[in-house]
Structures are given as structure tokens and as C-alpha cells.
Amino acid sequence: MSQLEIRPLHKLQAEFSVPGDKSISHRGVMFGGIAHGTTRIRGFLPGEDCLSTLHAFQALGARIDRLAPDEVVIEGRNGQLLAPSEAIDCGNSGTTMRLLAGILSAQPFTTRLFGDASLSRRPMARITEPLRLFGAEILCEGKDDRPPLNIRGSSLKATTFRSHVASAQVKSCVLLAALFARGKTDFSEPSLSRDHTERLLPAFGATFRREKNHLIMHGPQRLEGTDLEVPGDFSSGAFWIVLAAGLPGARLTLRRLGLNPTRTALLSALLRMGAGIVEKVEEPLPEPMGTVYVEGGQKLRATSVGGKEIPALIDEIPILAAAAALAQGITEIRDAAELRHKESDRLAVMAKNLRLFGVPVEERPDGLAIEGGRSLVGAEVESHGDHRIAMSCAILGLLAKGRTVVKDTDCIETSYPGFAKQIALLQELGR
Ligand code: S3P
């Protein structure tokens, strides 16, 4: 099991870009895999999660050529996948399992989907419920509809489903099933979750309409292969943005970063905290992409986040908690109970780790209250196998006094290959 040893960073002047967006890379492979014709993806994230999706589609009969680590060409199967010869391993990836389940529900064979220990603990009832309404037969081997899943696909009938969680994975699972289902599917969610599926499906020729918070799709529909350029993952950029915002004298430019507004609420929160950040969208379609400039050293002050803002920074709460540790006053994170169902219980784990860095934290059922503004002390912390916890704690280590060790960091490979190298490079430049 690997670990990261971190020393404080004193200087940061850098310009770079981060690897491709994880959510968009997954969708590119999945939509390309079921489309008619060829899909070429540039900027594909070669992280373990997206490779789980890629291997799943190879097992389901799609021909996928990797021209480079971040460039893939997919020959789609025009809606008809092949029965895999064995169960499909989704690794650590909830997106792979939940979205793939929508597609497999419409295939005329049975597939078993399984994952690692963390994925086996994650709730799947949120997708099995709508998929059963579509007519799929799903048998879950875990308690309360937890994985592994055995999906017996059939010809689906469109349905109406009102999701209780604002989850892009649930929404995407339903829309993928709706592509195959006969009739009108009507999906709604309590507030807007990331909208990559809605932005990308039309690029593959799909049609549907939005009426307030409802998405209405008539099926069945066929997707057409397309060319896709994946922007840098905002969730990966977020670590460097917070690092630069918290480091006096820092200057950071992140290029070709995904700036989809359903993902970037962290920037609004940091601006409220007084951070020096400028965001510039340079290419708006199908996914906004541009540059983020950060000037460090502004005095940060506490803020609060909650309600509709949460889905747009759902993956950034661990790094927002790190930013809160630097801000004068008590930052409150509310309405974020969903964090307890991620790769780890991110509220419990972040509370525990922040305390080890010397930060007073109150853990609440749906969030955290973090008292910031004291100087951080280096710590030995556990990632609990959660990539975003590992990276958030590495950033805290760069901003703390003394030595930090983050244990169990192999998980970083799921979303950010090259993260440790980037730290080493910044430390080299910062000497
Ligand atoms: C994702 C949606 C989010 C997010 C995850 C990726 C996606 O999950 O946390 O990292 O690509 O659709 P939920 O839909 O469970 O909120």
C-alpha cells in the first residue's frame, strides 16, 4: 500500500492543465459504445475508474482502440451489446456501475456487475427502483439492494420517475434506459445535478426536452458516433485552486479546465471566502472549457454552503473543508448527508483528519462546522481508500507546518493519475 510524504510548500508560480474529466470520459465511452458508428475521444482520463468503463465495453463487444493513453476510438454496437463471458468488474467506480445498469437493463441477456469493497457498500436502490419500473429484473446480492447486481435485461417500457436525490448517476442511468424504452419517460430530481449527460446526448444525436426540473424523452432512439474533446477535470483542478488560494504570493493558471456551471460551485464558495480567483470560459460547447487564474494570499473568511449549491460541489466538499481550515471563522457545510455514501463516509473521515491537522471540527448528521484560521500542523492521516480524501489531505500537508504522511494513496489512480508527480514538480519549482 503506497503513501505520500508531504513537506510544506513555500512558493507556487505555475501554469498547467489537469487530466481529462472523469464524468465526461465515462459517458464518452458508454455513449460511443452503444452508438452507431465511430466515436473518437481526445483528452480521455486514463484513470482506473474510466478504465473500468472501457474494459466493461470491451467485454460487451465494442471494439476500442487506444491511440494514446488519453485518446480512444470506439466502434459502437448500435444499441446491441454482446453477452459478456464473465461478470463485469466495476472496480471502485459508482459511475460505471450505475450508468451501465441503465444500458444493461435493455439488453437481452443477464449480466453480473460487481466492484471492490467500497463500491459493494454503496447504495444501489436509487437505480434499481427506476430500472424495475422500466421492466428490468435486478437481483442484488448485498443487503438493501447493494452490489453485486445481477441484471436480467428485457425490452423496456418507458416510465415516470421522481428521484429523491439530486444525483447525476441516477439521472443518467434513467436517461440511458429511456433511450431503449418504448414510449415517454419523464424524469425529475429535487435540484439540478451535474448535466453532462444532457449536454452530451444531443452531440450523439439524441433528442429530449427539459420542462422545469423534468426531462422528457421519447424512445427508442439510436445514438450516432461523434468526436469528443474532454476538458480537464474541474474536480482535479479544485485541489490546486485551493492550494494556491491558501498560499501567500501564489500565482496559478489552470488551462483547458472544465467549467460546467453544474460543477463549479466551489469557485463561488471560494470567492465568498475572499479568494483571488478569475474564471474565463473560452469554449462554451458542448462542455464549457477555459482558464482559471488564482492569486494566493488573500485573507480567507468563513462561509456557509448548503441547499441547491451542494450538488454542484458534491465532489469538492473534502477540499472545501480544507479551504475552510484556512479561513477565519466557522464555515458551515449543510445538506450534505449524501457525502456519507461516497467512496468513504467523507464527513466522518474529513472531520477526523482535519482534527489531526489541528483544526476544530464539529461533525453533524448532514455536514460539518469547521473552525478555521489556526495554523495547520503536519499529520499522519488515513485516506480510507478514498481518492478525494487522499488528495485533500495532501493539499493540507502542503499548507501545514512540518511533515505530513497520507496513507493508502493507491486510490488516487482512480481519478488523478499523475497527482503525486505534480506535487513533486511543484515542490521542485518551489525550492
Ligand atoms: C458523477 C456524479 C456524482 C459524483 C460522481 C460522478 C457522475 O455522483 O459524485 O463522482 O459522473 O455522474 P452522484 O450522482 O451519486 O451524486
CSV table of C-alpha atoms and ligand atoms in Angstrom, one decimal:
chain,number,residue,atom,x,y,z
A,1,MET,CA,0.0,0.0,0.0
A,2,SER,CA,1.6,3.3,-1.0
A,3,GLN,CA,1.7,6.5,0.9
A,4,LEU,CA,2.5,10.2,0.2
A,5,GLU,CA,5.0,12.1,2.3
A,6,ILE,CA,4.4,15.8,2.1
A,7,ARG,CA,6.6,18.7,3.1
A,8,PRO,CA,5.3,22.3,3.3
A,9,LEU,CA,5.3,24.2,0.0
A,10,HIS,CA,6.5,27.8,0.3
A,11,LYS,CA,6.2,29.2,-3.2
A,12,LEU,CA,3.9,28.4,-6.1
A,13,GLN,CA,4.1,30.0,-9.5
A,14,ALA,CA,2.8,27.6,-12.1
A,15,GLU,CA,0.7,27.1,-15.2
A,16,PHE,CA,-0.5,23.7,-16.3
A,17,SER,CA,-3.6,21.6,-17.1
A,18,VAL,CA,-5.1,18.6,-15.3
A,19,PRO,CA,-6.1,15.2,-16.8
A,20,GLY,CA,-9.5,14.8,-18.5
A,21,ASP,CA,-12.9,15.0,-16.8
A,22,LYS,CA,-13.9,11.7,-15.3
A,23,SER,CA,-17.7,12.1,-15.7
A,24,ILE,CA,-17.3,13.0,-19.4
A,25,SER,CA,-14.8,10.3,-20.1
A,26,HIS,CA,-17.1,7.6,-18.7
A,27,ARG,CA,-20.0,9.0,-20.8
A,28,GLY,CA,-17.9,9.2,-23.9
A,29,VAL,CA,-17.1,5.5,-23.8
A,30,MET,CA,-20.6,4.5,-22.8
A,31,PHE,CA,-22.5,6.6,-25.4
A,32,GLY,CA,-19.9,5.7,-28.0
A,33,GLY,CA,-20.2,2.0,-27.1
A,34,ILE,CA,-23.9,1.9,-27.8
A,35,ALA,CA,-23.9,4.4,-30.7
A,36,HIS,CA,-24.0,3.5,-34.4
A,37,GLY,CA,-20.6,4.3,-36.0
A,38,THR,CA,-17.3,5.6,-34.7
A,39,THR,CA,-16.6,7.8,-31.7
A,40,ARG,CA,-13.2,9.4,-31.1
A,41,ILE,CA,-12.4,10.8,-27.6
A,42,ARG,CA,-9.5,13.1,-27.1
A,43,GLY,CA,-8.5,14.1,-23.6
A,44,PHE,CA,-9.9,10.8,-22.2
A,45,LEU,CA,-9.0,10.3,-18.5
A,46,PRO,CA,-6.8,7.2,-18.2
A,47,GLY,CA,-7.7,6.8,-14.5
A,48,GLU,CA,-8.8,3.4,-13.1
A,49,ASP,CA,-12.5,4.4,-12.9
A,50,CYS,CA,-12.7,5.2,-16.6
A,51,LEU,CA,-10.7,2.2,-17.5
A,52,SER,CA,-13.3,0.1,-15.7
A,53,THR,CA,-15.9,1.5,-18.1
A,54,LEU,CA,-13.6,1.0,-21.1
A,55,HIS,CA,-12.9,-2.7,-20.2
A,56,ALA,CA,-16.6,-3.2,-19.5
A,57,PHE,CA,-17.5,-2.1,-23.0
A,58,GLN,CA,-14.7,-4.3,-24.5
A,59,ALA,CA,-16.2,-7.2,-22.6
A,60,LEU,CA,-19.6,-6.2,-24.0
A,61,GLY,CA,-18.3,-6.5,-27.6
A,62,ALA,CA,-17.3,-2.9,-28.5
A,63,ARG,CA,-14.1,-2.5,-30.4
A,64,ILE,CA,-12.0,0.1,-28.6
A,65,ASP,CA,-8.5,1.2,-29.8
A,66,ARG,CA,-6.3,3.3,-27.6
A,67,LEU,CA,-4.3,5.5,-29.9
A,68,ALA,CA,-2.6,7.1,-26.8
A,69,PRO,CA,-3.3,6.9,-23.1
A,70,ASP,CA,-5.8,9.8,-23.5
A,71,GLU,CA,-7.1,9.1,-27.0
A,72,VAL,CA,-9.6,6.3,-27.7
A,73,VAL,CA,-11.6,5.3,-30.8
A,74,ILE,CA,-14.7,3.2,-30.2
A,75,GLU,CA,-16.7,1.3,-32.8
A,76,GLY,CA,-20.2,1.4,-31.4
A,77,ARG,CA,-22.6,-1.6,-31.3
A,78,ASN,CA,-25.6,0.3,-32.5
A,79,GLY,CA,-27.6,-0.5,-29.3
A,80,GLN,CA,-26.9,-4.2,-29.3
A,81,LEU,CA,-24.2,-5.3,-26.9
A,82,LEU,CA,-22.8,-8.9,-26.7
A,83,ALA,CA,-23.3,-11.0,-23.6
A,84,PRO,CA,-20.0,-10.9,-21.7
A,85,SER,CA,-18.3,-14.2,-21.0
A,86,GLU,CA,-17.9,-13.3,-17.3
A,87,ALA,CA,-19.0,-10.9,-14.6
A,88,ILE,CA,-18.0,-7.3,-15.1
A,89,ASP,CA,-15.7,-5.7,-12.6
A,90,CYS,CA,-16.6,-2.1,-11.9
A,91,GLY,CA,-13.7,-1.6,-9.5
A,92,ASN,CA,-14.2,1.5,-7.3
A,93,SER,CA,-16.4,3.2,-9.8
A,94,GLY,CA,-20.0,4.1,-8.9
A,95,THR,CA,-20.5,5.8,-12.2
A,96,THR,CA,-19.6,2.7,-14.1
A,97,MET,CA,-22.0,0.5,-12.2
A,98,ARG,CA,-24.9,2.9,-12.0
A,99,LEU,CA,-24.8,4.1,-15.6
A,100,LEU,CA,-24.0,0.7,-17.1
A,101,ALA,CA,-27.0,-0.8,-15.2
A,102,GLY,CA,-29.3,1.5,-17.3
A,103,ILE,CA,-27.9,0.2,-20.5
A,104,LEU,CA,-27.8,-3.5,-19.5
A,105,SER,CA,-31.4,-3.4,-18.4
A,106,ALA,CA,-32.3,-3.2,-22.1
A,107,GLN,CA,-30.0,-6.0,-23.4
A,108,PRO,CA,-31.4,-9.5,-24.0
A,109,PHE,CA,-29.0,-11.3,-21.5
A,110,THR,CA,-28.1,-11.4,-17.9
A,111,THR,CA,-25.0,-9.6,-16.6
A,112,ARG,CA,-23.4,-9.6,-13.2
A,113,LEU,CA,-21.8,-6.3,-12.0
A,114,PHE,CA,-19.5,-6.3,-9.0
A,115,GLY,CA,-16.9,-3.9,-7.5
A,116,ASP,CA,-14.4,-3.5,-4.7
A,117,ALA,CA,-15.2,-3.4,-1.0
A,118,SER,CA,-16.1,0.3,-1.1
A,119,LEU,CA,-18.4,0.0,-4.1
A,120,SER,CA,-20.0,-3.0,-2.5
A,121,ARG,CA,-21.1,-0.8,0.4
A,122,ARG,CA,-22.7,1.9,-1.8
A,123,PRO,CA,-26.5,2.2,-2.2
A,124,MET,CA,-28.0,0.9,-5.5
A,125,ALA,CA,-31.7,1.1,-4.6
A,126,ARG,CA,-31.7,4.6,-6.1
A,127,ILE,CA,-31.2,2.9,-9.6
A,128,THR,CA,-32.8,-0.5,-9.1
A,129,GLU,CA,-36.1,1.2,-8.2
A,130,PRO,CA,-36.5,3.1,-11.5
A,131,LEU,CA,-35.0,0.3,-13.6
A,132,ARG,CA,-37.6,-2.1,-12.2
A,133,LEU,CA,-40.3,0.4,-13.2
A,134,PHE,CA,-38.9,0.2,-16.7
A,135,GLY,CA,-39.4,-3.6,-16.5
A,136,ALA,CA,-35.8,-4.8,-15.8
A,137,GLU,CA,-35.3,-7.7,-13.4
A,138,ILE,CA,-32.5,-7.0,-11.0
A,139,LEU,CA,-31.2,-9.2,-8.2
A,140,CYS,CA,-28.9,-7.6,-5.7
A,141,GLU,CA,-26.6,-9.9,-3.7
A,142,GLY,CA,-25.9,-7.3,-1.0
A,143,LYS,CA,-28.2,-6.1,1.8
A,144,ASP,CA,-30.7,-3.3,0.9
A,145,ASP,CA,-30.0,-3.6,-2.9
A,146,ARG,CA,-26.2,-3.3,-2.5
A,147,PRO,CA,-23.9,-4.8,-5.1
A,148,PRO,CA,-23.1,-7.2,-6.8
A,149,LEU,CA,-26.0,-6.7,-9.2
A,150,ASN,CA,-27.5,-9.3,-11.5
A,151,ILE,CA,-29.3,-7.6,-14.3
A,152,ARG,CA,-31.6,-9.5,-16.5
A,153,GLY,CA,-32.4,-7.2,-19.4
A,154,SER,CA,-35.6,-7.2,-21.4
A,155,SER,CA,-37.5,-4.9,-23.7
A,156,LEU,CA,-38.2,-1.8,-21.6
A,157,LYS,CA,-41.4,0.2,-21.2
A,158,ALA,CA,-41.0,4.0,-20.6
A,159,THR,CA,-41.8,5.2,-17.1
A,160,THR,CA,-42.1,8.3,-14.9
A,161,PHE,CA,-39.6,8.6,-12.1
A,162,ARG,CA,-39.1,11.3,-9.5
A,163,SER,CA,-35.7,10.8,-7.9
A,164,HIS,CA,-35.4,11.7,-4.2
A,165,VAL,CA,-31.7,12.5,-4.5
A,166,ALA,CA,-30.1,15.1,-6.9
A,167,SER,CA,-27.8,12.6,-8.4
A,168,ALA,CA,-26.3,12.7,-11.9
A,169,GLN,CA,-25.7,9.0,-11.8
A,170,VAL,CA,-29.4,8.2,-11.2
A,171,LYS,CA,-30.4,10.7,-13.8
A,172,SER,CA,-28.0,9.3,-16.4
A,173,CYS,CA,-29.0,5.7,-15.6
A,174,VAL,CA,-32.6,6.6,-16.2
A,175,LEU,CA,-31.9,8.5,-19.4
A,176,LEU,CA,-29.8,5.7,-20.8
A,177,ALA,CA,-32.6,3.2,-20.1
A,178,ALA,CA,-35.1,5.7,-21.6
A,179,LEU,CA,-33.1,5.6,-24.9
A,180,PHE,CA,-34.0,1.9,-25.2
A,181,ALA,CA,-37.6,2.1,-23.8
A,182,ARG,CA,-40.7,2.3,-25.8
A,183,GLY,CA,-42.8,5.5,-25.0
A,184,LYS,CA,-42.4,8.6,-23.0
A,185,THR,CA,-40.0,8.7,-20.0
A,186,ASP,CA,-40.4,11.6,-17.5
A,187,PHE,CA,-37.6,12.0,-15.0
A,188,SER,CA,-37.3,14.7,-12.3
A,189,GLU,CA,-34.8,15.4,-9.5
A,190,PRO,CA,-35.1,17.7,-6.4
A,191,SER,CA,-32.4,20.1,-7.7
A,192,LEU,CA,-30.1,20.2,-10.7
A,193,SER,CA,-27.2,17.7,-10.5
A,194,ARG,CA,-24.3,17.8,-13.0
A,195,ASP,CA,-25.7,18.0,-16.5
A,196,HIS,CA,-23.0,16.2,-18.6
A,197,THR,CA,-25.5,13.6,-19.9
A,198,GLU,CA,-27.9,16.3,-21.0
A,199,ARG,CA,-25.1,18.2,-22.8
A,200,LEU,CA,-23.5,15.2,-24.4
A,201,LEU,CA,-26.5,13.1,-25.6
A,202,PRO,CA,-27.5,15.7,-28.2
A,203,ALA,CA,-23.9,15.6,-29.6
A,204,PHE,CA,-24.7,11.9,-30.2
A,205,GLY,CA,-27.9,12.8,-31.9
A,206,ALA,CA,-30.4,12.1,-29.1
A,207,THR,CA,-33.4,14.3,-28.5
A,208,PHE,CA,-35.3,15.1,-25.4
A,209,ARG,CA,-36.7,18.2,-23.7
A,210,ARG,CA,-36.5,19.9,-20.4
A,211,GLU,CA,-39.6,21.3,-18.7
A,212,LYS,CA,-38.6,23.0,-15.4
A,213,ASN,CA,-36.9,20.2,-13.5
A,214,HIS,CA,-38.4,17.4,-15.7
A,215,LEU,CA,-36.5,15.7,-18.5
A,216,ILE,CA,-38.8,14.1,-21.1
A,217,MET,CA,-37.5,11.6,-23.6
A,218,HIS,CA,-39.3,9.5,-26.2
A,219,GLY,CA,-37.8,6.2,-27.0
A,220,PRO,CA,-36.4,4.1,-28.5
A,221,GLN,CA,-33.7,6.3,-30.0
A,222,ARG,CA,-30.4,5.5,-31.8
A,223,LEU,CA,-27.2,7.3,-31.0
A,224,GLU,CA,-24.7,8.3,-33.7
A,225,GLY,CA,-20.9,8.2,-33.0
A,226,THR,CA,-19.2,11.6,-32.8
A,227,ASP,CA,-15.9,13.3,-31.9
A,228,LEU,CA,-15.5,14.5,-28.4
A,229,GLU,CA,-12.9,16.6,-26.7
A,230,VAL,CA,-12.8,16.2,-22.9
A,231,PRO,CA,-11.8,19.3,-20.8
A,232,GLY,CA,-9.6,19.0,-17.7
A,233,ASP,CA,-11.5,17.7,-14.7
A,234,PHE,CA,-12.6,20.6,-12.5
A,235,SER,CA,-12.6,18.3,-9.5
A,236,SER,CA,-8.9,17.6,-10.1
A,237,GLY,CA,-8.2,21.3,-10.7
A,238,ALA,CA,-10.0,22.1,-7.4
A,239,PHE,CA,-7.1,20.8,-5.3
A,240,TRP,CA,-4.6,23.2,-6.9
A,241,ILE,CA,-7.1,26.1,-6.8
A,242,VAL,CA,-7.5,25.7,-3.0
A,243,LEU,CA,-3.7,25.3,-2.6
A,244,ALA,CA,-3.0,28.5,-4.5
A,245,ALA,CA,-5.8,30.4,-2.8
A,246,GLY,CA,-4.3,29.5,0.6
A,247,LEU,CA,-0.7,30.1,-0.1
A,248,PRO,CA,0.6,33.7,0.2
A,249,GLY,CA,2.2,35.0,-3.0
A,250,ALA,CA,1.0,32.1,-5.1
A,251,ARG,CA,0.1,32.6,-8.8
A,252,LEU,CA,-1.6,29.7,-10.6
A,253,THR,CA,-3.0,29.4,-14.1
A,254,LEU,CA,-5.0,26.2,-15.0
A,255,ARG,CA,-5.7,25.9,-18.7
A,256,ARG,CA,-8.3,23.9,-20.6
A,257,LEU,CA,-10.3,23.3,-17.4
A,258,GLY,CA,-13.9,22.1,-17.5
A,259,LEU,CA,-16.1,25.0,-16.3
A,260,ASN,CA,-19.5,23.5,-16.5
A,261,PRO,CA,-21.6,25.6,-14.0
A,262,THR,CA,-23.2,22.5,-12.5
A,263,ARG,CA,-19.7,21.5,-11.3
A,264,THR,CA,-18.1,24.8,-10.3
A,265,ALA,CA,-19.9,26.0,-7.2
A,266,LEU,CA,-16.6,25.6,-5.3
A,267,LEU,CA,-15.4,28.8,-7.1
A,268,SER,CA,-18.5,30.7,-5.9
A,269,ALA,CA,-17.8,29.5,-2.3
A,270,LEU,CA,-14.1,30.4,-2.5
A,271,LEU,CA,-15.0,33.9,-3.9
A,272,ARG,CA,-17.4,34.4,-1.0
A,273,MET,CA,-14.4,33.5,1.3
A,274,GLY,CA,-12.4,36.3,-0.4
A,275,ALA,CA,-10.1,34.2,-2.6
A,276,GLY,CA,-8.5,35.8,-5.6
A,277,ILE,CA,-9.9,33.8,-8.5
A,278,VAL,CA,-10.8,34.7,-12.1
A,279,GLU,CA,-12.6,32.2,-14.3
A,280,LYS,CA,-12.7,32.7,-18.1
A,281,VAL,CA,-14.8,30.4,-20.4
A,282,GLU,CA,-13.1,30.1,-23.8
A,283,GLU,CA,-15.0,27.3,-25.5
A,284,PRO,CA,-18.7,27.0,-24.4
A,285,LEU,CA,-19.9,23.8,-26.2
A,286,PRO,CA,-20.7,21.1,-25.7
A,287,GLU,CA,-18.9,21.4,-22.4
A,288,PRO,CA,-17.6,24.8,-21.2
A,289,MET,CA,-13.9,24.9,-21.0
A,290,GLY,CA,-11.5,27.7,-20.1
A,291,THR,CA,-8.8,29.1,-17.8
A,292,VAL,CA,-8.8,29.7,-14.1
A,293,TYR,CA,-6.3,32.2,-12.6
A,294,VAL,CA,-5.7,32.2,-8.8
A,295,GLU,CA,-3.7,34.7,-6.7
A,296,GLY,CA,-2.9,33.5,-3.3
A,297,GLY,CA,-2.5,35.3,0.0
A,298,GLN,CA,-5.9,37.0,0.3
A,299,LYS,CA,-7.2,36.7,3.9
A,300,LEU,CA,-9.9,34.0,3.7
A,301,ARG,CA,-13.0,34.2,5.8
A,302,ALA,CA,-15.6,31.6,6.7
A,303,THR,CA,-18.7,31.0,4.6
A,304,SER,CA,-21.6,28.5,4.6
A,305,VAL,CA,-22.7,26.2,1.8
A,306,GLY,CA,-26.0,24.2,1.6
A,307,GLY,CA,-29.2,23.6,-0.3
A,308,LYS,CA,-29.0,23.7,-4.1
A,309,GLU,CA,-25.3,24.5,-4.1
A,310,ILE,CA,-24.4,21.1,-2.8
A,311,PRO,CA,-24.9,19.0,-6.0
A,312,ALA,CA,-22.7,21.5,-7.8
A,313,LEU,CA,-19.8,20.9,-5.4
A,314,ILE,CA,-20.6,17.4,-4.2
A,315,ASP,CA,-17.1,16.1,-5.1
A,316,GLU,CA,-15.4,19.2,-3.8
A,317,ILE,CA,-16.6,19.1,-0.2
A,318,PRO,CA,-13.4,17.5,1.1
A,319,ILE,CA,-11.2,20.2,-0.5
A,320,LEU,CA,-13.7,22.9,0.5
A,321,ALA,CA,-13.3,21.6,4.1
A,322,ALA,CA,-9.6,22.1,3.7
A,323,ALA,CA,-10.1,25.6,2.5
A,324,ALA,CA,-12.4,26.2,5.5
A,325,ALA,CA,-9.5,25.2,7.8
A,326,LEU,CA,-7.6,28.3,6.4
A,327,ALA,CA,-10.5,30.7,6.7
A,328,GLN,CA,-11.1,32.9,9.7
A,329,GLY,CA,-14.3,31.9,11.5
A,330,ILE,CA,-16.6,28.9,11.4
A,331,THR,CA,-17.5,27.5,8.0
A,332,GLU,CA,-20.7,25.5,7.9
A,333,ILE,CA,-21.5,22.8,5.4
A,334,ARG,CA,-25.1,21.7,5.4
A,335,ASP,CA,-27.5,19.4,3.5
A,336,ALA,CA,-24.6,17.2,2.6
A,337,ALA,CA,-25.6,13.8,4.1
A,338,GLU,CA,-25.1,12.3,0.7
A,339,LEU,CA,-21.3,12.5,1.4
A,340,ARG,CA,-21.7,9.6,3.7
A,341,HIS,CA,-22.4,7.3,0.7
A,342,LYS,CA,-19.4,8.2,-1.4
A,343,GLU,CA,-16.1,6.2,-1.7
A,344,SER,CA,-15.9,6.6,2.1
A,345,ASP,CA,-18.1,8.5,4.6
A,346,ARG,CA,-16.5,11.7,3.6
A,347,LEU,CA,-18.0,13.8,6.5
A,348,ALA,CA,-16.7,11.4,9.2
A,349,VAL,CA,-13.3,10.9,7.6
A,350,MET,CA,-12.7,14.6,6.8
A,351,ALA,CA,-13.7,15.6,10.4
A,352,LYS,CA,-11.3,13.1,11.8
A,353,ASN,CA,-8.4,14.1,9.5
A,354,LEU,CA,-8.9,17.8,10.0
A,355,ARG,CA,-8.7,17.4,13.7
A,356,LEU,CA,-5.3,15.6,13.2
A,357,PHE,CA,-4.1,18.7,11.4
A,358,GLY,CA,-5.1,20.8,14.4
A,359,VAL,CA,-8.5,22.1,13.1
A,360,PRO,CA,-11.5,22.1,15.5
A,361,VAL,CA,-14.4,20.4,13.7
A,362,GLU,CA,-18.0,19.6,14.7
A,363,GLU,CA,-19.4,16.7,12.7
A,364,ARG,CA,-23.2,16.9,12.1
A,365,PRO,CA,-25.6,14.4,10.6
A,366,ASP,CA,-25.7,16.3,7.3
A,367,GLY,CA,-22.4,18.3,7.4
A,368,LEU,CA,-19.5,19.9,9.2
A,369,ALA,CA,-18.8,23.1,11.1
A,370,ILE,CA,-15.1,23.9,10.7
A,371,GLU,CA,-13.3,26.5,12.8
A,372,GLY,CA,-10.6,27.8,10.6
A,373,GLY,CA,-7.7,30.3,10.9
A,374,ARG,CA,-5.3,28.4,13.2
A,375,SER,CA,-2.0,27.3,11.8
A,376,LEU,CA,-2.1,23.8,10.5
A,377,VAL,CA,0.3,21.1,11.9
A,378,GLY,CA,1.6,18.3,9.8
A,379,ALA,CA,-0.2,15.0,10.5
A,380,GLU,CA,-0.3,11.3,9.7
A,381,VAL,CA,-3.7,10.6,8.2
A,382,GLU,CA,-5.5,7.7,6.5
A,383,SER,CA,-7.3,8.1,3.1
A,384,HIS,CA,-9.7,5.2,3.9
A,385,GLY,CA,-9.2,4.2,0.3
A,386,ASP,CA,-10.9,7.4,-0.9
A,387,HIS,CA,-9.1,9.4,-3.6
A,388,ARG,CA,-10.6,12.8,-2.8
A,389,ILE,CA,-9.8,12.4,0.9
A,390,ALA,CA,-6.2,11.4,0.0
A,391,MET,CA,-5.7,14.4,-2.3
A,392,SER,CA,-7.4,16.9,0.0
A,393,CYS,CA,-5.1,15.8,2.9
A,394,ALA,CA,-2.1,16.1,0.6
A,395,ILE,CA,-3.0,19.7,0.0
A,396,LEU,CA,-3.5,20.3,3.7
A,397,GLY,CA,0.0,18.9,4.2
A,398,LEU,CA,1.5,21.3,1.6
A,399,LEU,CA,0.0,24.2,3.7
A,400,ALA,CA,0.8,22.8,7.1
A,401,LYS,CA,4.0,23.2,9.3
A,402,GLY,CA,6.1,20.0,9.4
A,403,ARG,CA,5.8,16.6,7.9
A,404,THR,CA,2.6,15.0,6.7
A,405,VAL,CA,2.0,11.4,5.7
A,406,VAL,CA,-1.1,10.4,3.8
A,407,LYS,CA,-1.5,6.7,4.0
A,408,ASP,CA,-3.2,4.4,1.4
A,409,THR,CA,-2.8,6.6,-1.6
A,410,ASP,CA,-3.2,4.0,-4.4
A,411,CYS,CA,-6.8,5.1,-4.7
A,412,ILE,CA,-5.6,8.4,-6.3
A,413,GLU,CA,-5.2,6.5,-9.5
A,414,THR,CA,-8.9,6.2,-9.8
A,415,SER,CA,-9.3,9.8,-10.8
A,416,TYR,CA,-6.0,11.6,-11.0
A,417,PRO,CA,-3.0,9.7,-12.4
A,418,GLY,CA,0.0,12.0,-12.1
A,419,PHE,CA,-1.2,13.8,-8.9
A,420,ALA,CA,1.9,12.8,-6.9
A,421,LYS,CA,4.2,13.7,-9.8
A,422,GLN,CA,2.6,17.1,-10.0
A,423,ILE,CA,3.2,17.7,-6.3
A,424,ALA,CA,6.9,16.6,-6.7
A,425,LEU,CA,7.2,19.1,-9.6
A,426,LEU,CA,5.6,21.9,-7.6
A,427,GLN,CA,8.0,21.2,-4.7
A,428,GLU,CA,10.9,21.2,-7.0
A,429,LEU,CA,9.9,24.6,-8.5
A,430,GLY,CA,9.1,25.9,-5.0
A,431,ARG,CA,12.6,25.4,-3.6
B,1,S3P,C1,-21.0,11.6,-11.0
B,1,S3P,C2,-22.0,12.0,-10.2
B,1,S3P,C3,-21.8,12.3,-8.8
B,1,S3P,C4,-20.3,12.4,-8.4
B,1,S3P,C5,-19.5,11.3,-9.0
B,1,S3P,C6,-19.6,11.4,-10.5
B,1,S3P,C7,-21.3,11.3,-12.5
B,1,S3P,O1,-22.3,11.2,-8.0
B,1,S3P,O2,-20.2,12.4,-7.0
B,1,S3P,O3,-18.1,11.5,-8.7
B,1,S3P,O4,-20.3,11.2,-13.3
B,1,S3P,O5,-22.5,11.2,-12.8
B,1,S3P,P1,-23.9,11.2,-7.6
B,1,S3P,O6,-24.7,11.1,-8.9
B,1,S3P,O7,-24.0,10.0,-6.8
B,1,S3P,O8,-24.1,12.4,-6.8
